[in-house]
Amino acid sequence: MQILASYNIKGGVGKTATSVNLAFQGAHEGARTLIWDLDPQGAATFYFRVRPKIKGGSRALLKGRHDLADLIKATDHENLDLLPSDFSYRTMDLLLDDTKKPNERLKLLLSPLAGEYDYVFLDCPPGLTLLSESIFEAANVLVVPVIPTSLSLRTLKQLVEFRRKKQLRNFKMLVFFPMTNP
Amino acid sequence: MERTQLNGRLMILKRPHFQIPSLTEAQALLERVKEQFPLSELPSQLWEYVYYDTFDSRLYKNQQLLRQETRTDVGDESWLCWLSLTGNRVLQRGRSPVQESVIQQLPSIPLRPLLEPILHPRALLSLFKIAVQQEWLVWKNKDDKTVLRVMLESTQLFRENYLEDLQHRLIILPFRGYPKPSQQIIRFCREESLEELNEDLFQIVCSKLELKPGSYQPKPKLKLSPLGRTDQALRAILGESTKVMDLNHQGTIEAPDTEFLHDFRVACRRARSALNQLKGVFPPEQIQGFRDDFAWLSDRTGPTRDLDVYLLDFNSYQTQLPEEQQADLEAFRELLLTENAKEQKLLAKDLQSKRFQKFRSTWEQFLKDETPSTTPGGAAEVRKTASKRLLRSYHRCLAEGKAIDEDSPDEALHDLRKSCKKLRYLLEFFESLWSTKEFQGILKPLKALQEDLGQFNDCSVQQESLKNFGDMLAKQQPVPAQTLVAMGMLVSTLNQRQAEARQRFQGSFSGFASTRTQNRFNLLFQQPTVAEELN
Ligand SMILES: Nc1ncnc2c1ncn2[C@@H]1O[C@H](COP(=O)(O)OP(=O)(O)OP(=O)(O)O)[C@@H](O)[C@H]1O
Ligand SMILES: [Mg+2]
């Protein structure tokens, strides 16, 4: 199971578009694919017409009270499932702060799904938070959409710096411009 | 919703199937379903399903199926679908290229890594084809999200000149996280007293076509009657081997994989060994011709098989070398592939030649002929003959093995290997005349000895051929020097392994020659035969 996070510190750069389209493409080819909408805005969840709600919200989720597997919804597309967003995800950072080893939380939650999916796409909210660090720990690949503006490039620099300083070596970074014509 | 643990890791939704007796009933049912539930129709679809398995039914034996599903009305959609044999679960479905014989190249992601360990080294062969008409219904909730699909599937089997009706099924495709709609429809189907099916169409079609998946046995277990005559027993032994040869004949010619030839060759060798070892059962002039034919077949099948083995083992050769030298062997692989193709062509020709056809028809007459043999050996009671041969064969192996010491030449071990093989064949031929439990006690030490002798022999044969292949490569222009170096390194690891096998030989031989094993042999095969006991 490959975990690919669509991530950028900056908002509105095409993260959701990237994860939704890559996940769809993978599923279309026959790979068993899950997309986890980690953003409380629930944009990816909205695209698939799924209710942005999970039983017990972030708290129950992080405490491991429900099997992640039981929260999953099938989308209308074969091979493509969704773990919906929930408004309570906005408090995820506070809750993570309360857990032991917050960095490893996401990875731990995802591990039981290893036999069920070939790819998991994480649609991440913007920002560089505790949740982000947990994402860095879980991901095999960070897909980073950037737009050619100085602010966007500045956040990319911040990310690269952060990765170097914290010596995060477990994921590859794929940086690309989604919104420019080649 | 029902989820199932499969192979300890995959969790797959069950897709309940209900049988519908006729097309008119199916249509009436669809109308009733649409009245009761918020289902809307989608355009119908036409598909063809081709089922695949290996010649020895590896998927079937694993409780699995593989079928290629190809859309035939519009577009060029094609999928490879890996299914559970029972329980109606789709294990995995991957897009596949639209071609008749896709299967040599499984789509790389994600089916290949899952299937290859099961299939290797066998090829997938198509078994049969069915035509499928699908009527689709969808259930959407108030957010316009699909929460269930229902499909009416009508199937027909492709026969030579016509299509034969198979079945109409209503298939429920539940959506994960939306259990209620499927529960409601399933309840409806049960109230309609529809029969729930727990199996794919596969079984139904197999029985129509009289296919018996999983029945192929490369070494059929013979059941001989202890009081029977030896000539009858020998004909039975030869008949079984001939069946296996026949089953593999076409596959050996076409060679979709290496195992047809392997099984064909083993069956030949068994027949040959039976003919040669049980002398005097038929008059020599009656069987001399056949002995020549089997010698010829054994000779003709050898080169291709040897090359097959090299190619099958090639990756392990590569991993024996340091990483930076592994690529150097590629020129060697090329050579093997070219030689293999050449030899395979010759073999295919031989197996379709006049000589082969003549052998096969006279051999058939011989096997079918029930006239008793005119020799005393033919009339003898089979258990008596078997005991005598087995004891003699065992004592021969003992004598040869005991004569081997540290200074003996390699040939002494090769000869012993051949003698042990003969003994093993005899034991297999006559196994049914004794109880299984008694037999295991003598088979076990023999197998252990054969294991070491086999290793020893393989290593020595391979060194020899590597040197020959090296000579062939050295004549190429330009000379692939690194390849020759890498092959030289292989020779020395083989040499090392051969020496290790020789060291182990003393241990396994002493088990084979122990007083305990000797007693077992003597006790089993010196007993008076049943007829003598009765007298
Ligand atoms: N390749 C593209 N070409 C044109 N428009 C795009 C492309 N990718 C995304 N967009 C548009 O850009 C906007 C932002 O995209 P998206 O929602 O994917 O960004 P995001 O990084 O997920 O935003 P947020 O930080 O709010 O989650 C959307 O209106 C989307 O339709
Ligand atoms: Mg987004």
Short mmCIF file of N, CA, C and O and ligand atoms in Angstrom, two decimals, chain A residues 12 14-17 19 37 39 41 43-44 123-126, ligand 2:
data_model
loop_
_atom_site.label_atom_id
_atom_site.label_comp_id
_atom_site.label_asym_id
_atom_site.label_seq_id
_atom_site.Cartn_x
_atom_site.Cartn_y
_atom_site.Cartn_z
N GLY A 12 -5.20 26.71 -1.77
CA GLY A 12 -5.71 27.08 -3.09
C GLY A 12 -4.77 26.83 -4.25
O GLY A 12 -4.88 27.46 -5.30
N GLY A 14 -4.25 23.75 -5.67
CA GLY A 14 -4.62 22.57 -6.48
C GLY A 14 -4.40 21.23 -5.78
O GLY A 14 -4.33 20.20 -6.43
N LYS A 15 -4.29 21.25 -4.45
CA LYS A 15 -4.07 19.99 -3.73
C LYS A 15 -5.24 19.02 -3.93
O LYS A 15 -5.04 17.83 -4.25
N THR A 16 -6.45 19.54 -3.73
CA THR A 16 -7.61 18.65 -3.84
C THR A 16 -7.78 18.15 -5.27
O THR A 16 -8.00 16.96 -5.50
N ALA A 17 -7.63 19.07 -6.21
CA ALA A 17 -7.74 18.65 -7.62
C ALA A 17 -6.73 17.55 -7.92
O ALA A 17 -7.04 16.56 -8.59
N SER A 19 -5.23 15.33 -5.75
CA SER A 19 -5.48 14.02 -5.13
C SER A 19 -6.70 13.34 -5.74
O SER A 19 -6.69 12.14 -5.99
N ASP A 37 -10.06 12.42 2.92
CA ASP A 37 -10.22 13.87 2.91
C ASP A 37 -9.93 14.39 4.32
O ASP A 37 -10.79 14.34 5.20
N ASP A 39 -9.23 17.46 5.14
CA ASP A 39 -9.48 18.90 5.25
C ASP A 39 -10.91 19.13 5.75
O ASP A 39 -11.86 18.64 5.15
N GLN A 41 -12.76 21.52 5.40
CA GLN A 41 -13.60 22.13 4.36
C GLN A 41 -14.37 21.07 3.57
O GLN A 41 -15.39 21.35 2.98
N ALA A 43 -13.74 19.50 0.67
CA ALA A 43 -13.90 19.71 -0.77
C ALA A 43 -13.93 18.38 -1.53
O ALA A 43 -14.80 18.16 -2.38
N ALA A 44 -13.00 17.47 -1.22
CA ALA A 44 -12.96 16.18 -1.91
C ALA A 44 -14.23 15.38 -1.64
O ALA A 44 -14.82 14.77 -2.54
N ASP A 123 -5.79 13.88 1.07
CA ASP A 123 -6.01 15.27 0.65
C ASP A 123 -5.85 16.15 1.88
O ASP A 123 -6.68 16.13 2.79
N CYS A 124 -4.75 16.91 1.92
CA CYS A 124 -4.37 17.61 3.15
C CYS A 124 -4.87 19.04 3.15
O CYS A 124 -4.95 19.69 2.11
N PRO A 125 -5.16 19.54 4.37
CA PRO A 125 -5.45 20.97 4.49
C PRO A 125 -4.15 21.76 4.41
O PRO A 125 -3.08 21.20 4.65
N PRO A 126 -4.22 23.05 4.07
CA PRO A 126 -2.99 23.85 4.06
C PRO A 126 -2.45 24.04 5.48
O PRO A 126 -3.14 23.74 6.45
MG MG C 2 -8.27 21.30 -0.89
#
